[in-house]
Coordinates of C-alpha atoms in Angstrom, one line a residue:
X14 CA 27.7 -1.8 -27.2
X15 CA 24.3 -3.3 -26.5
X16 CA 23.5 -4.2 -22.8
X17 CA 23.7 -7.8 -23.6
X18 CA 27.3 -7.6 -25.2
X19 CA 30.2 -8.2 -23.0
X20 CA 32.8 -5.4 -22.7
X21 CA 36.2 -6.0 -24.2
X22 CA 38.8 -7.8 -22.2
X23 CA 41.7 -5.4 -21.6
X24 CA 45.2 -6.4 -21.3
X25 CA 47.9 -4.0 -20.0
X26 CA 51.5 -4.8 -21.3
X27 CA 54.3 -2.9 -19.7
X28 CA 58.0 -3.3 -18.9
X29 CA 61.3 -1.5 -19.1
X30 CA 62.3 0.5 -22.2
X31 CA 63.6 -1.9 -25.0
X32 CA 62.5 -5.1 -23.2
X33 CA 61.0 -6.2 -26.3
X34 CA 57.3 -5.3 -25.6
X35 CA 56.5 -4.2 -29.3
X36 CA 58.0 -7.4 -30.8
X37 CA 56.2 -9.5 -28.3
X38 CA 52.8 -7.7 -28.8
X39 CA 53.1 -8.0 -32.5
X40 CA 53.7 -11.8 -32.3
X41 CA 50.8 -12.0 -29.9
X42 CA 48.4 -10.0 -32.2
X43 CA 49.5 -12.2 -35.2
X44 CA 48.2 -15.2 -33.2
X45 CA 44.6 -13.9 -33.6
X46 CA 42.3 -12.8 -36.4
X47 CA 42.4 -9.1 -37.1
X48 CA 38.8 -8.4 -35.9
X49 CA 39.6 -10.0 -32.3
X50 CA 42.3 -7.6 -31.1
X51 CA 42.9 -3.8 -31.0
X52 CA 46.2 -2.4 -29.8
X53 CA 46.5 1.1 -28.4
X54 CA 49.9 2.6 -27.4
X55 CA 51.1 5.1 -24.9
X56 CA 53.5 6.3 -27.5
X57 CA 50.9 8.3 -29.3
X58 CA 49.9 10.1 -26.0
X59 CA 53.1 12.0 -25.4
X60 CA 52.6 15.7 -24.8
X61 CA 53.7 18.5 -27.5
X62 CA 57.6 18.7 -27.7
X63 CA 57.4 22.1 -25.9
X64 CA 55.8 20.6 -22.9
X65 CA 58.4 17.8 -22.6
X66 CA 60.6 18.6 -19.4
X67 CA 64.3 19.1 -20.0
X68 CA 67.1 17.8 -17.8
X69 CA 70.0 19.8 -16.4
X70 CA 71.8 19.8 -19.8
X71 CA 68.7 21.0 -21.7
X72 CA 67.9 17.5 -23.2
X73 CA 64.1 16.6 -23.4
X74 CA 63.4 13.7 -21.1
X75 CA 60.6 11.6 -22.6
X76 CA 61.1 9.0 -19.9
X77 CA 58.9 10.8 -17.2
X78 CA 55.3 10.0 -16.2
X79 CA 54.5 13.9 -16.7
X80 CA 55.4 13.5 -20.5
X81 CA 52.1 11.5 -21.1
X82 CA 48.6 13.0 -21.5
X83 CA 47.3 10.0 -19.3
X84 CA 43.9 11.5 -18.8
X85 CA 43.2 11.4 -22.6
X86 CA 44.8 8.0 -22.8
X87 CA 42.6 6.7 -20.0
X88 CA 39.4 8.5 -21.7
X89 CA 40.2 6.7 -24.9
X90 CA 40.5 3.4 -23.4
X91 CA 37.2 3.8 -21.6
X92 CA 35.7 4.7 -24.9
X93 CA 36.8 1.7 -26.6
X94 CA 35.6 -0.3 -23.5
X95 CA 32.2 1.3 -24.2
X96 CA 32.2 0.0 -27.8
X97 CA 33.1 3.2 -29.6
X98 CA 35.9 4.1 -32.0
X99 CA 38.8 6.3 -31.0
X100 CA 40.9 8.7 -33.2
X101 CA 44.3 10.0 -32.3
X102 CA 47.1 11.8 -34.1
X103 CA 50.2 9.6 -34.3
X104 CA 53.2 11.0 -32.3
X105 CA 56.4 11.0 -34.4
X106 CA 58.9 12.1 -31.6
X107 CA 59.8 15.2 -33.4
X108 CA 61.2 13.3 -36.4
X109 CA 60.9 15.7 -39.4
X110 CA 61.1 12.8 -41.9
X111 CA 57.7 11.3 -40.7
X112 CA 54.2 12.7 -41.4
X113 CA 51.9 12.0 -38.6
X114 CA 48.8 10.0 -39.5
X115 CA 45.4 10.0 -37.8
X116 CA 45.1 6.6 -36.1
X117 CA 41.7 4.7 -35.8
X118 CA 41.4 2.4 -32.9
X119 CA 38.2 0.1 -33.2
X120 CA 36.6 -1.6 -30.2
X121 CA 37.4 -5.4 -30.4
X122 CA 36.9 -8.2 -28.0
X123 CA 40.5 -7.9 -26.8
X124 CA 42.2 -4.6 -26.3
X125 CA 45.9 -4.4 -25.6
X126 CA 47.1 -1.3 -23.9
X127 CA 50.8 -0.9 -24.0
X128 CA 53.4 1.6 -22.5
X129 CA 56.0 1.9 -19.8
X130 CA 53.6 3.8 -17.4
X131 CA 50.3 1.9 -18.0
X132 CA 50.6 0.3 -14.5
X133 CA 51.7 3.6 -12.9
X134 CA 48.6 5.8 -13.6
X135 CA 45.7 4.7 -11.5
X136 CA 43.2 6.1 -14.1
X137 CA 44.7 3.5 -16.7
X138 CA 45.5 0.7 -14.3
X139 CA 42.0 0.3 -12.9
X140 CA 40.8 -0.3 -16.5
X141 CA 43.1 -3.3 -17.0
X142 CA 41.7 -6.8 -16.7
X143 CA 45.1 -8.7 -17.0
X144 CA 48.6 -7.2 -16.3
X145 CA 51.5 -8.5 -18.2
X146 CA 55.1 -7.3 -17.5
X147 CA 57.8 -7.9 -20.1
X148 CA 61.2 -8.2 -18.7
X149 CA 64.8 -8.4 -19.9
X150 CA 68.3 -8.1 -18.6
X151 CA 70.1 -4.7 -18.6
X152 CA 72.5 -5.4 -21.3
X153 CA 69.9 -6.8 -23.6
X154 CA 67.7 -3.8 -23.2
X155 CA 70.6 -1.5 -23.9
X156 CA 71.5 -3.3 -27.1
X157 CA 67.9 -3.2 -28.3
X158 CA 67.6 0.6 -27.4
X159 CA 70.7 1.5 -29.4
X160 CA 69.4 -0.3 -32.5
X161 CA 65.8 1.1 -32.2
X162 CA 66.6 4.7 -31.5
X163 CA 69.2 4.8 -34.3
X164 CA 66.7 3.3 -36.8
X165 CA 63.5 4.9 -35.7
X166 CA 64.5 8.2 -34.1
X167 CA 67.8 9.1 -35.7
X168 CA 69.7 9.2 -32.3
X169 CA 73.5 8.5 -32.5
X170 CA 75.1 6.2 -30.0
X171 CA 76.3 9.0 -27.6
X172 CA 73.0 10.3 -27.6
X173 CA 71.3 6.9 -26.8
X174 CA 73.8 6.1 -24.0
X175 CA 73.2 9.5 -22.5
X176 CA 69.5 9.1 -22.3
X177 CA 69.9 5.6 -21.0
X178 CA 72.1 6.6 -18.2
X179 CA 70.3 10.0 -17.3
X180 CA 66.6 9.2 -18.3
X181 CA 65.8 5.6 -18.9
X182 CA 67.5 3.7 -16.1
X183 CA 66.4 6.1 -13.3
X184 CA 62.8 5.9 -14.5
X185 CA 62.9 2.2 -14.6
X186 CA 64.1 2.1 -11.0
X187 CA 61.6 4.7 -9.8
X188 CA 58.4 4.2 -11.7
X189 CA 58.4 0.8 -13.6
X190 CA 60.5 -1.8 -11.8
X191 CA 58.6 -1.5 -8.5
X192 CA 55.3 -2.2 -10.2
X193 CA 56.6 -5.6 -11.6
X194 CA 55.2 -7.4 -8.5
X195 CA 51.7 -6.1 -9.5
X196 CA 51.7 -8.1 -12.8
X197 CA 49.5 -11.2 -13.3
X198 CA 52.0 -12.7 -15.8
X199 CA 55.7 -11.9 -16.2
X200 CA 57.3 -12.6 -19.7
X201 CA 61.0 -13.2 -19.6
X202 CA 62.3 -11.8 -22.9
X203 CA 66.1 -12.0 -22.8
X204 CA 66.4 -14.1 -26.1
X205 CA 62.9 -15.8 -26.6
X206 CA 59.4 -15.7 -25.2
X207 CA 57.9 -18.8 -26.6
X208 CA 56.5 -20.4 -23.5
X209 CA 55.1 -17.1 -22.1
X210 CA 53.5 -16.3 -25.5
X211 CA 51.9 -19.8 -25.7
X212 CA 50.4 -19.5 -22.1
X213 CA 49.0 -16.1 -22.8
X214 CA 47.6 -17.0 -26.3
X215 CA 45.8 -20.0 -24.8
X216 CA 44.2 -18.0 -22.1
X217 CA 43.1 -15.3 -24.6
X218 CA 41.6 -17.9 -26.9
X219 CA 39.6 -19.2 -24.0
X220 CA 38.4 -15.6 -23.2
X221 CA 37.2 -15.3 -26.9
X222 CA 35.5 -18.7 -26.8
X223 CA 33.6 -17.6 -23.6
X224 CA 32.5 -14.4 -25.4
X225 CA 31.0 -16.4 -28.2
X226 CA 29.4 -19.0 -26.1

């Protein structure tokens, strides 16, 4: 990045598990040209499976801050902010049916940083220009989590409900929900997010116009 070029505008998007962050982000990204936005997700910065802590029943708990290599995540965000590419191995959540790829993240005018702990880690939070919290009611999130974990991670219903009760819900109450008040924008996503999406899209469009002026 040259000394006259503006650094990327970084948006942090968080919310409870299965609040609909991913679908919201994909819809937001589709509102812009490919060359305008880069998305980098916390999901690819989990530590190796043998480093994931287990609960009292020997089940890996992915819903804890210490499961994330947040220093590497923050370093990669800073590299993108400085105008350089980032390479990171895809994390497949120990799914033997998936072969991990090497992901390439390119610096673009808008960078979306996504994950349930992006407000929690100071190293990451201080790099964020705009904080967005995607919210949904408890029963809506549970339904979405059941569908997602079955389709993407091969977990059966008992497994999903166990993880929700012992891992997901306690983590939201302790680490995620309390940071909702730090958000600049809250997107309510119980059934639709049209208005929130329209507001954020208009704001980012203005930011892009300012960069090109």
